[in-house]
């Protein structure tokens, strides 16, 4: 039987593209859990779908009892801007919820006698710069550098990276179960993601996708960061490809549990220029929000993904021209021409 993968946050921007990819690849049976019910199109890709909260330990234990889970892809999270509006809730969902999933995956590894692979999307939000000069000097950052996040979300993601490494290497190191199978935690630090299918909510890199989707719907857009604000971005198909490639990578070749990946580094102005070229007449203005600008300014200009390239063959398929010309603009035009809201 094909192994079962549990996807949390399946109805989100990464989740929907991942469900489509797993359905196309056909190598896994998919079980999902999300706060909101999946649309029928995506439900049809799944063995079972659960509408529920990852804080509900009883629900997670019931799912683990009904399905022999061999992989967890844990996408459910409160993103950076939403997390600053409710830091306590962000900690609860992003840390306590993740700990519930790690506990369930560890118990499953002991039952199976082999490691459950646990894929965890981390973020460039784990990095922190105190000035634009420091950010510019750092340029492309490596995984171990500048891990001083300035958001609750960034703190949550950094701590959960360490939790995952602990569960993989040291869990119960002193107990009677020290030789029991431990889970196999693997994490990717995502840049800002841009999807043609969905517009993210609650993020601070959202200015990229929001600008594009607004122009495609002939809606005016007030960008909440300065024109010069620059961070790495990635086309959603590459984000899902990196997740699947890391999932399938030979554990013996992985030299670390957390990896940078990147697609292209652009400023808000450069995105606006490409949007105006694709959608002439697009009304884009810049109304910087001080707090959200400070968050984006604290994130790196670009990331060094050489370890991912060396360990598991990572290579983005979408540099900036191809991302806009072959994926984003044609797919978004098609989406809104079909009347999708
Ligand atoms: C956010 O903006 O919070 C996320 C991220 C960069 O991790 N999209």
Short mmCIF file of C-alpha atoms and ligand atoms in Angstrom, two decimals:
data_model
loop_
_atom_site.label_atom_id
_atom_site.label_comp_id
_atom_site.label_asym_id
_atom_site.label_seq_id
_atom_site.Cartn_x
_atom_site.Cartn_y
_atom_site.Cartn_z
CA UNK A 1 0.00 0.00 0.00
CA UNK A 2 1.18 3.54 -0.70
CA UNK A 3 2.42 5.28 2.46
CA UNK A 4 0.07 7.77 4.14
CA UNK A 5 1.09 11.42 4.43
CA UNK A 6 -0.69 13.72 6.88
CA UNK A 7 -0.84 17.35 5.67
CA UNK A 8 -1.83 19.99 8.22
CA UNK A 9 -2.94 23.41 6.98
CA UNK A 10 -3.83 21.69 3.71
CA UNK A 11 -6.28 24.45 2.69
CA UNK A 12 -3.57 27.13 2.76
CA UNK A 13 -1.46 28.58 -0.06
CA UNK A 14 1.28 25.89 0.08
CA UNK A 15 -1.20 23.15 0.97
CA UNK A 16 -3.41 23.40 -2.09
CA UNK A 17 -0.46 23.33 -4.50
CA UNK A 18 1.07 20.43 -2.53
CA UNK A 19 -2.18 18.41 -2.68
CA UNK A 20 -2.27 18.86 -6.46
CA UNK A 21 1.40 17.75 -6.75
CA UNK A 22 0.95 14.69 -4.50
CA UNK A 23 -2.14 13.71 -6.51
CA UNK A 24 -0.20 14.04 -9.79
CA UNK A 25 2.83 12.15 -8.44
CA UNK A 26 0.58 9.39 -7.07
CA UNK A 27 3.13 8.03 -4.58
CA UNK A 28 1.21 8.74 -1.36
CA UNK A 29 -2.26 8.43 0.11
CA UNK A 30 -3.12 11.84 1.60
CA UNK A 31 -4.93 12.64 4.84
CA UNK A 32 -5.49 16.30 5.69
CA UNK A 33 -6.43 18.38 8.69
CA UNK A 34 -7.31 22.07 8.51
CA UNK A 35 -9.47 24.53 10.40
CA UNK A 36 -11.53 25.07 7.26
CA UNK A 37 -13.06 22.33 5.08
CA UNK A 38 -11.24 21.61 1.80
CA UNK A 39 -13.05 22.53 -1.47
CA UNK A 40 -14.34 19.45 -3.31
CA UNK A 41 -11.60 19.68 -6.00
CA UNK A 42 -8.92 19.13 -3.36
CA UNK A 43 -11.00 16.71 -1.22
CA UNK A 44 -11.13 14.39 -4.22
CA UNK A 45 -7.32 14.09 -4.05
CA UNK A 46 -7.42 12.78 -0.47
CA UNK A 47 -7.97 9.46 1.31
CA UNK A 48 -9.58 11.37 4.20
CA UNK A 49 -9.99 15.03 5.22
CA UNK A 50 -10.56 16.33 8.75
CA UNK A 51 -11.80 19.83 9.66
CA UNK A 52 -10.24 20.50 13.04
CA UNK A 53 -7.60 22.24 15.11
CA UNK A 54 -4.02 20.97 15.53
CA UNK A 55 -4.37 22.04 19.19
CA UNK A 56 -6.87 19.16 19.59
CA UNK A 57 -4.62 16.32 20.79
CA UNK A 58 -7.56 13.92 20.83
CA UNK A 59 -8.23 14.59 17.13
CA UNK A 60 -4.55 14.02 16.26
CA UNK A 61 -4.45 10.76 18.22
CA UNK A 62 -7.67 9.60 16.49
CA UNK A 63 -6.17 10.40 13.07
CA UNK A 64 -3.00 8.46 14.00
CA UNK A 65 -5.13 5.53 15.21
CA UNK A 66 -7.08 5.38 11.93
CA UNK A 67 -4.21 5.90 9.49
CA UNK A 68 -0.72 4.41 9.50
CA UNK A 69 0.97 7.78 8.99
CA UNK A 70 4.52 7.59 7.60
CA UNK A 71 5.02 11.25 6.67
CA UNK A 72 3.82 14.51 8.26
CA UNK A 73 3.90 17.78 6.30
CA UNK A 74 3.04 20.37 8.92
CA UNK A 75 1.96 23.55 7.12
CA UNK A 76 -0.54 24.97 9.66
CA UNK A 77 0.75 28.26 11.14
CA UNK A 78 -0.09 31.88 11.97
CA UNK A 79 2.17 34.03 9.77
CA UNK A 80 4.23 37.05 10.82
CA UNK A 81 1.79 39.98 10.64
CA UNK A 82 -1.12 37.97 12.14
CA UNK A 83 1.29 36.76 14.83
CA UNK A 84 2.17 40.34 15.83
CA UNK A 85 -1.52 41.11 16.25
CA UNK A 86 -1.97 38.13 18.62
CA UNK A 87 1.43 36.88 19.86
CA UNK A 88 -0.08 34.53 22.46
CA UNK A 89 -2.26 32.79 19.85
CA UNK A 90 0.71 32.61 17.46
CA UNK A 91 2.80 30.88 20.13
CA UNK A 92 -0.05 28.49 20.93
CA UNK A 93 -0.62 27.45 17.29
CA UNK A 94 2.94 27.69 15.98
CA UNK A 95 4.74 26.10 18.96
CA UNK A 96 2.26 24.10 21.06
CA UNK A 97 0.45 22.90 17.93
CA UNK A 98 3.77 21.84 16.39
CA UNK A 99 4.75 20.05 19.62
CA UNK A 100 1.47 18.07 19.47
CA UNK A 101 2.31 16.99 15.91
CA UNK A 102 5.92 16.09 16.86
CA UNK A 103 4.65 14.02 19.80
CA UNK A 104 2.15 12.20 17.58
CA UNK A 105 4.84 11.54 14.92
CA UNK A 106 7.30 10.31 17.55
CA UNK A 107 4.71 7.88 18.99
CA UNK A 108 3.99 6.67 15.45
CA UNK A 109 7.75 6.13 14.81
CA UNK A 110 7.93 3.94 17.94
CA UNK A 111 4.84 1.97 16.83
CA UNK A 112 6.21 1.46 13.31
CA UNK A 113 9.76 0.78 14.49
CA UNK A 114 11.01 3.24 11.87
CA UNK A 115 11.29 7.01 11.55
CA UNK A 116 8.24 9.03 10.47
CA UNK A 117 9.52 11.80 8.22
CA UNK A 118 8.37 15.23 9.47
CA UNK A 119 8.56 18.08 6.93
CA UNK A 120 8.45 21.52 8.53
CA UNK A 121 8.27 24.81 6.59
CA UNK A 122 10.37 27.36 8.41
CA UNK A 123 10.98 30.88 7.15
CA UNK A 124 13.37 33.74 6.42
CA UNK A 125 11.58 35.27 9.44
CA UNK A 126 14.10 33.43 11.68
CA UNK A 127 16.73 35.95 10.54
CA UNK A 128 16.97 39.45 12.03
CA UNK A 129 18.84 42.64 11.07
CA UNK A 130 18.79 45.80 13.18
CA UNK A 131 19.52 48.15 10.26
CA UNK A 132 19.38 48.32 6.46
CA UNK A 133 23.17 48.78 6.49
CA UNK A 134 23.64 45.51 8.39
CA UNK A 135 21.18 43.80 5.99
CA UNK A 136 23.03 45.11 2.93
CA UNK A 137 26.43 44.06 4.34
CA UNK A 138 25.17 40.53 5.04
CA UNK A 139 23.84 39.98 1.49
CA UNK A 140 23.13 36.25 0.98
CA UNK A 141 22.89 34.73 4.49
CA UNK A 142 23.75 31.16 5.48
CA UNK A 143 21.58 29.06 7.82
CA UNK A 144 23.66 29.68 10.98
CA UNK A 145 23.99 33.46 10.56
CA UNK A 146 21.86 36.27 12.05
CA UNK A 147 19.33 33.98 13.78
CA UNK A 148 17.85 36.83 15.84
CA UNK A 149 14.19 37.15 14.77
CA UNK A 150 12.13 40.26 15.64
CA UNK A 151 8.66 38.66 15.31
CA UNK A 152 6.80 36.08 17.40
CA UNK A 153 6.40 34.03 14.20
CA UNK A 154 10.17 34.11 13.57
CA UNK A 155 10.85 33.11 17.19
CA UNK A 156 8.29 30.28 16.88
CA UNK A 157 9.82 28.94 13.69
CA UNK A 158 13.39 29.08 15.05
CA UNK A 159 12.40 27.26 18.26
CA UNK A 160 10.47 24.59 16.34
CA UNK A 161 13.53 23.99 14.13
CA UNK A 162 15.47 23.19 17.32
CA UNK A 163 12.59 21.06 18.66
CA UNK A 164 12.63 19.02 15.46
CA UNK A 165 16.39 18.54 15.64
CA UNK A 166 16.02 17.50 19.32
CA UNK A 167 13.33 14.89 18.48
CA UNK A 168 15.48 13.52 15.66
CA UNK A 169 18.77 13.29 17.53
CA UNK A 170 18.19 13.35 21.30
CA UNK A 171 14.57 12.56 22.27
CA UNK A 172 14.48 10.33 25.40
CA UNK A 173 18.28 10.05 25.25
CA UNK A 174 18.32 9.02 28.90
CA UNK A 175 15.22 6.86 29.05
CA UNK A 176 14.50 3.16 28.52
CA UNK A 177 13.35 3.99 24.99
CA UNK A 178 16.67 5.53 24.00
CA UNK A 179 17.06 2.94 21.24
CA UNK A 180 13.46 3.32 19.98
CA UNK A 181 12.95 4.76 16.51
CA UNK A 182 12.94 8.56 16.47
CA UNK A 183 11.24 10.76 13.92
CA UNK A 184 13.15 12.19 10.95
CA UNK A 185 12.68 15.99 11.00
CA UNK A 186 13.51 17.97 7.85
CA UNK A 187 12.94 21.72 7.46
CA UNK A 188 13.08 24.35 4.71
CA UNK A 189 13.31 28.08 5.38
CA UNK A 190 10.98 29.59 2.80
CA UNK A 191 11.29 33.10 1.40
CA UNK A 192 8.20 35.07 0.42
CA UNK A 193 5.99 32.79 -1.71
CA UNK A 194 3.92 33.91 -4.71
CA UNK A 195 1.12 31.65 -5.96
CA UNK A 196 -1.14 32.12 -8.98
CA UNK A 197 -3.84 30.08 -7.18
CA UNK A 198 -4.18 31.82 -3.82
CA UNK A 199 -3.48 35.10 -2.05
CA UNK A 200 -1.86 34.57 1.38
CA UNK A 201 -3.27 36.16 4.53
CA UNK A 202 -1.48 37.37 7.61
CA UNK A 203 2.02 37.47 6.15
CA UNK A 204 4.38 40.42 5.76
CA UNK A 205 5.82 39.26 2.44
CA UNK A 206 2.21 39.34 1.17
CA UNK A 207 2.83 42.65 -0.63
CA UNK A 208 4.24 40.64 -3.56
CA UNK A 209 1.26 38.37 -4.26
CA UNK A 210 -1.29 41.00 -3.15
CA UNK A 211 0.05 43.51 -5.70
CA UNK A 212 -0.15 41.00 -8.54
CA UNK A 213 -3.62 39.64 -7.72
CA UNK A 214 -5.02 43.17 -7.20
CA UNK A 215 -3.79 44.29 -10.64
CA UNK A 216 -5.25 41.18 -12.29
CA UNK A 217 -8.63 42.12 -10.78
CA UNK A 218 -8.21 45.78 -11.83
CA UNK A 219 -8.21 46.79 -8.17
CA UNK A 220 -6.01 49.63 -6.85
CA UNK A 221 -3.27 48.47 -4.47
CA UNK A 222 -1.57 50.40 -1.64
CA UNK A 223 1.78 48.69 -0.97
CA UNK A 224 2.57 48.65 2.78
CA UNK A 225 6.37 48.66 2.33
CA UNK A 226 8.74 51.12 0.66
CA UNK A 227 9.66 50.69 -3.03
CA UNK A 228 13.24 49.74 -2.06
CA UNK A 229 12.17 46.98 0.40
CA UNK A 230 13.92 43.84 -0.87
CA UNK A 231 13.65 40.19 0.17
CA UNK A 232 13.93 36.77 -1.54
CA UNK A 233 10.80 35.34 -3.16
CA UNK A 234 9.90 32.03 -4.76
CA UNK A 235 7.23 30.82 -7.18
CA UNK A 236 4.87 28.39 -5.45
CA UNK A 237 5.63 25.46 -7.79
CA UNK A 238 9.29 25.68 -6.69
CA UNK A 239 8.25 25.78 -3.02
CA UNK A 240 6.34 22.51 -3.42
CA UNK A 241 9.11 20.95 -5.53
CA UNK A 242 11.66 21.72 -2.78
CA UNK A 243 9.35 20.15 -0.16
CA UNK A 244 8.88 16.95 -2.18
CA UNK A 245 12.59 16.72 -3.05
CA UNK A 246 13.62 17.09 0.60
CA UNK A 247 10.98 14.53 1.58
CA UNK A 248 12.43 12.02 -0.90
CA UNK A 249 16.10 12.80 -0.13
CA UNK A 250 18.34 10.04 1.27
CA UNK A 251 18.73 10.78 4.99
CA UNK A 252 22.39 9.68 4.84
CA UNK A 253 23.15 12.58 2.48
CA UNK A 254 21.58 15.28 4.67
CA UNK A 255 24.25 17.15 6.65
CA UNK A 256 21.73 19.36 8.49
CA UNK A 257 18.05 19.39 9.47
CA UNK A 258 17.28 22.96 8.24
CA UNK A 259 17.94 24.32 4.75
CA UNK A 260 17.69 27.66 2.96
CA UNK A 261 16.10 27.69 -0.48
CA UNK A 262 15.57 30.69 -2.72
CA UNK A 263 14.21 31.61 -6.15
CA UNK A 264 14.83 35.31 -6.80
CA UNK A 265 15.53 38.44 -4.77
CA UNK A 266 13.45 41.48 -5.80
CA UNK A 267 12.32 44.83 -4.38
CA UNK A 268 8.72 45.97 -4.12
CA UNK A 269 9.46 48.47 -6.91
CA UNK A 270 10.78 45.72 -9.18
CA UNK A 271 7.61 43.69 -8.55
CA UNK A 272 5.49 46.78 -9.29
CA UNK A 273 7.36 47.37 -12.57
CA UNK A 274 6.68 43.79 -13.69
CA UNK A 275 3.02 44.02 -12.60
CA UNK A 276 2.49 47.28 -14.52
CA UNK A 277 4.10 45.71 -17.61
CA UNK A 278 1.76 42.72 -17.38
CA UNK A 279 -1.32 44.73 -16.43
CA UNK A 280 -1.01 48.22 -18.03
CA UNK A 281 -2.90 50.82 -16.03
CA UNK A 282 -2.48 48.96 -12.74
CA UNK A 283 -2.98 51.46 -9.89
CA UNK A 284 -0.11 50.78 -7.47
CA UNK A 285 0.83 53.29 -4.76
CA UNK A 286 3.25 53.01 -1.86
CA UNK A 287 1.88 53.76 1.63
CA UNK A 288 4.56 52.25 3.94
CA UNK A 289 3.36 50.93 7.28
CA UNK A 290 6.19 51.56 9.78
CA UNK A 291 5.80 48.29 11.73
CA UNK A 292 5.42 46.02 8.68
CA UNK A 293 8.29 47.82 6.91
CA UNK A 294 10.50 47.22 9.95
CA UNK A 295 9.69 43.49 9.80
CA UNK A 296 10.55 43.21 6.09
CA UNK A 297 13.70 45.30 6.62
CA UNK A 298 14.79 42.79 9.32
CA UNK A 299 14.68 39.92 6.82
CA UNK A 300 17.66 39.13 4.55
CA UNK A 301 18.08 40.54 1.05
CA UNK A 302 18.84 37.01 -0.13
CA UNK A 303 19.79 33.57 1.19
CA UNK A 304 22.64 31.16 0.43
CA UNK A 305 21.06 27.82 -0.56
CA UNK A 306 24.34 26.04 -1.40
CA UNK A 307 23.83 23.37 1.30
CA UNK A 308 20.44 22.39 -0.19
CA UNK A 309 22.03 22.23 -3.65
CA UNK A 310 24.88 20.07 -2.38
CA UNK A 311 22.94 17.72 -0.08
CA UNK A 312 19.73 17.05 -2.03
CA UNK A 313 20.15 18.59 -5.47
CA UNK A 314 17.99 21.69 -4.96
CA UNK A 315 17.77 24.00 -8.00
CA UNK A 316 14.93 26.48 -8.59
CA UNK A 317 13.08 26.08 -11.92
CA UNK A 318 11.70 29.64 -11.77
CA UNK A 319 14.08 32.58 -11.82
CA UNK A 320 12.29 35.95 -11.85
CA UNK A 321 11.61 36.26 -15.62
CA UNK A 322 10.24 32.72 -15.95
CA UNK A 323 8.27 33.06 -12.70
CA UNK A 324 6.37 36.10 -14.03
CA UNK A 325 6.29 35.35 -17.77
CA UNK A 326 5.56 31.60 -17.73
CA UNK A 327 3.76 31.02 -14.43
CA UNK A 328 2.36 33.98 -12.49
CA UNK A 329 0.99 36.31 -15.18
CA UNK A 330 -0.53 33.69 -17.54
CA UNK A 331 -1.99 31.60 -14.68
CA UNK A 332 -3.39 34.62 -12.83
CA UNK A 333 -4.93 36.03 -16.05
CA UNK A 334 -6.56 32.65 -16.67
CA UNK A 335 -7.77 32.40 -13.06
CA UNK A 336 -9.59 35.75 -13.07
CA UNK A 337 -10.82 35.35 -16.65
CA UNK A 338 -12.68 32.27 -15.35
CA UNK A 339 -14.31 34.51 -12.76
CA UNK A 340 -12.56 33.09 -9.68
CA UNK A 341 -12.64 35.58 -6.83
C1 LIG B 1 5.26 35.85 6.18
O1 LIG B 1 5.26 36.88 5.50
O2 LIG B 1 5.06 35.83 7.40
C2 LIG B 1 5.57 34.54 5.49
C3 LIG B 1 7.02 34.26 5.57
C4 LIG B 1 8.00 35.11 4.87
O3 LIG B 1 7.41 33.30 6.21
N1 LIG B 1 5.13 34.60 4.11
#
